[in-house]
CSV table of C-alpha atoms in Angstrom, one decimal:
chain,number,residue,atom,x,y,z
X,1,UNK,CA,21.5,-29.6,26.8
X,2,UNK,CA,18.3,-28.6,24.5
X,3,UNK,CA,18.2,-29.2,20.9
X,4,UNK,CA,15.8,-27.3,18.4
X,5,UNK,CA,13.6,-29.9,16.3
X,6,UNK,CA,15.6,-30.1,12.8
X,7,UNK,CA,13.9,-29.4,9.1
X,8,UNK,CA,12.3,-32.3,8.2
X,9,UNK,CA,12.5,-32.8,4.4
X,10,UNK,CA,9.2,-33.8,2.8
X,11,UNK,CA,7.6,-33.7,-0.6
X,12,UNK,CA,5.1,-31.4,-0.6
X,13,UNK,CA,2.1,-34.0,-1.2
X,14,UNK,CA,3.7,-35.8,2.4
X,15,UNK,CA,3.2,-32.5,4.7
X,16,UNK,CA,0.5,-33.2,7.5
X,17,UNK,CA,0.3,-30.2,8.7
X,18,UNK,CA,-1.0,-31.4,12.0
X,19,UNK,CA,2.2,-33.6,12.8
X,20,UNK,CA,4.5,-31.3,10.6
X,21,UNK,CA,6.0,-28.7,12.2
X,22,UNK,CA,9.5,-27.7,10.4
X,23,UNK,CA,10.1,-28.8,6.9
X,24,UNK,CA,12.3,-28.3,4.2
X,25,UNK,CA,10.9,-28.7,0.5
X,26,UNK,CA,13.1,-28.3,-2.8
X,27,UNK,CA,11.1,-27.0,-5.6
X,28,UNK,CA,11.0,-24.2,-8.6
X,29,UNK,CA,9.3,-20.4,-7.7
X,30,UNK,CA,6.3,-20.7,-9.9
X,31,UNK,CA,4.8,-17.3,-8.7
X,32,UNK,CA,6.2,-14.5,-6.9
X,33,UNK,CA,3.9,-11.7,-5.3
X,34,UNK,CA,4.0,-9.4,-2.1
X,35,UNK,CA,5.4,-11.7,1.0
X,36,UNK,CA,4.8,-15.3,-1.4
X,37,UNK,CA,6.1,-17.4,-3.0
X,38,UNK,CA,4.5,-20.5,-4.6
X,39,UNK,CA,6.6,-23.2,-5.2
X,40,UNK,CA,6.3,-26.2,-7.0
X,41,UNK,CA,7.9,-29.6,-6.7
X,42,UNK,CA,6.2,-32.1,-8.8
X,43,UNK,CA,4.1,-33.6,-6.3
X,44,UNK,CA,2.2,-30.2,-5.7
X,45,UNK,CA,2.1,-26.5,-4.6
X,46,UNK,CA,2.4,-24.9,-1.5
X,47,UNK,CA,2.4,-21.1,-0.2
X,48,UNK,CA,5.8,-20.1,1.2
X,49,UNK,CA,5.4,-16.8,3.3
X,50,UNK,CA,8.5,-14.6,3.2
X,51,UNK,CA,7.6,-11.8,5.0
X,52,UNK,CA,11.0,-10.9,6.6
X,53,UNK,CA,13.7,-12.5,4.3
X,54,UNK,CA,15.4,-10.8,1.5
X,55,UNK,CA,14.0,-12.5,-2.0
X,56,UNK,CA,15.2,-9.6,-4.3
X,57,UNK,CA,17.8,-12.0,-6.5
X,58,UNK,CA,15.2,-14.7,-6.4
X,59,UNK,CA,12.9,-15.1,-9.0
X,60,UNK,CA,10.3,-17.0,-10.9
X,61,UNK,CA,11.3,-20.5,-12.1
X,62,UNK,CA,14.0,-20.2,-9.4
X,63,UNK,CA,15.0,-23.2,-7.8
X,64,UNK,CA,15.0,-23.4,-4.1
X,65,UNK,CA,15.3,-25.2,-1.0
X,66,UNK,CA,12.7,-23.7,1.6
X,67,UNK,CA,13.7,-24.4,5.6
X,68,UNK,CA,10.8,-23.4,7.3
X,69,UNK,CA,7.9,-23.5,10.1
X,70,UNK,CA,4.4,-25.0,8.4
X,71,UNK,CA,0.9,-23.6,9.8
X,72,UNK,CA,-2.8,-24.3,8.8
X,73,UNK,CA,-4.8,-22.2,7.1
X,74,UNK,CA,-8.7,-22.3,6.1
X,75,UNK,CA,-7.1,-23.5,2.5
X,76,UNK,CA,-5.1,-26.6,4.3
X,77,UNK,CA,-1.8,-24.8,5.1
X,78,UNK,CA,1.1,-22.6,3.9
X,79,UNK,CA,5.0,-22.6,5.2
X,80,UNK,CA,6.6,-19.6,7.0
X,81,UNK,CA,10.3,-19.5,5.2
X,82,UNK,CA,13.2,-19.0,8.0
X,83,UNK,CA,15.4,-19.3,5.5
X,84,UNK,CA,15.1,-19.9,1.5
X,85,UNK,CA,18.8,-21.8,-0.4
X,86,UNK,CA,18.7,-20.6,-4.2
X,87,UNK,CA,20.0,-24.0,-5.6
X,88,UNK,CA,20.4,-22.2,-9.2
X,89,UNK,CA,22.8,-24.7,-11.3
X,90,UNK,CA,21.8,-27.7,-9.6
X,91,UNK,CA,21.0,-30.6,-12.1
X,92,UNK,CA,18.3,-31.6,-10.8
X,93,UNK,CA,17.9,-34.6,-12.8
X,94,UNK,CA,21.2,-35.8,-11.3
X,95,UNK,CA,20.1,-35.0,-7.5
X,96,UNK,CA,17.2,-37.4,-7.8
X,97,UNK,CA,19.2,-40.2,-9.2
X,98,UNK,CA,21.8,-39.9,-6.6
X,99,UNK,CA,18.8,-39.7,-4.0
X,100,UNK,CA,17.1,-42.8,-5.6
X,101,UNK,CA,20.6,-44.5,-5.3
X,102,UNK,CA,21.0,-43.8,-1.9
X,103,UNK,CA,17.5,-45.0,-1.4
X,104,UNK,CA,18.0,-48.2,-3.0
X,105,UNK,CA,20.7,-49.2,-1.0
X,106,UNK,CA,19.5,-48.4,2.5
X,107,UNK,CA,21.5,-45.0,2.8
X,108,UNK,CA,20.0,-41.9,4.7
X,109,UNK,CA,20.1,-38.9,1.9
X,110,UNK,CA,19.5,-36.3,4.1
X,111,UNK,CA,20.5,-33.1,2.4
């Protein structure tokens, strides 16, 4: 049986994108334009093509989870979204405690 390489999920500032190959970031849309989004998540920007999703109900300072494929560029590198998770209402705040919890204690947060 073959299994597809799971979405990594990495802080921005941690992509390589030579070892990276499928991520998935959580950050706020800080710019929207034709096929990109730039997104934000406190340790830096990055790029997030969307060429062939539909992005119509999301907008800038959005928050969303981006699941997608990460590629160089001549700027250091941008991700191609397969799929984009508005996580509108999410106290954010209260995510990273939980995660830091989790972390404290040995737990896998993976989510």
């Amino acid at each position: 049986m073959k299994f597809t390489q799971r979405y990594v999920p990495k802080k921005i500032a941690e992509i390589v994108p030579e070892e990276d190959t499928r991520v998935r970031i959580t950050g706020t849309v800080i710019d929207k334009s034709d096929g990109i989004l730039l997104v934000d998540d406190g340790s830096g920007t990055v790029k997030v093509s969307i060429q062939s999703l539909e992005t119509e109900n999301i907008q800038t300072n959005s928050l969303i989870r981006v699941f997608g494929i990460v590629y160089q560029t001549a700027d250091g590198f941008e991700i191609l979204a397969n799929v984009i998770q508005r996580l509108d209402g999410l106290d954010l705040n209260l995510f990273k405690k939980v995660k830091e919890l989790y972390n404290k204690w040995g737990c896998e947060f993976d989510v």
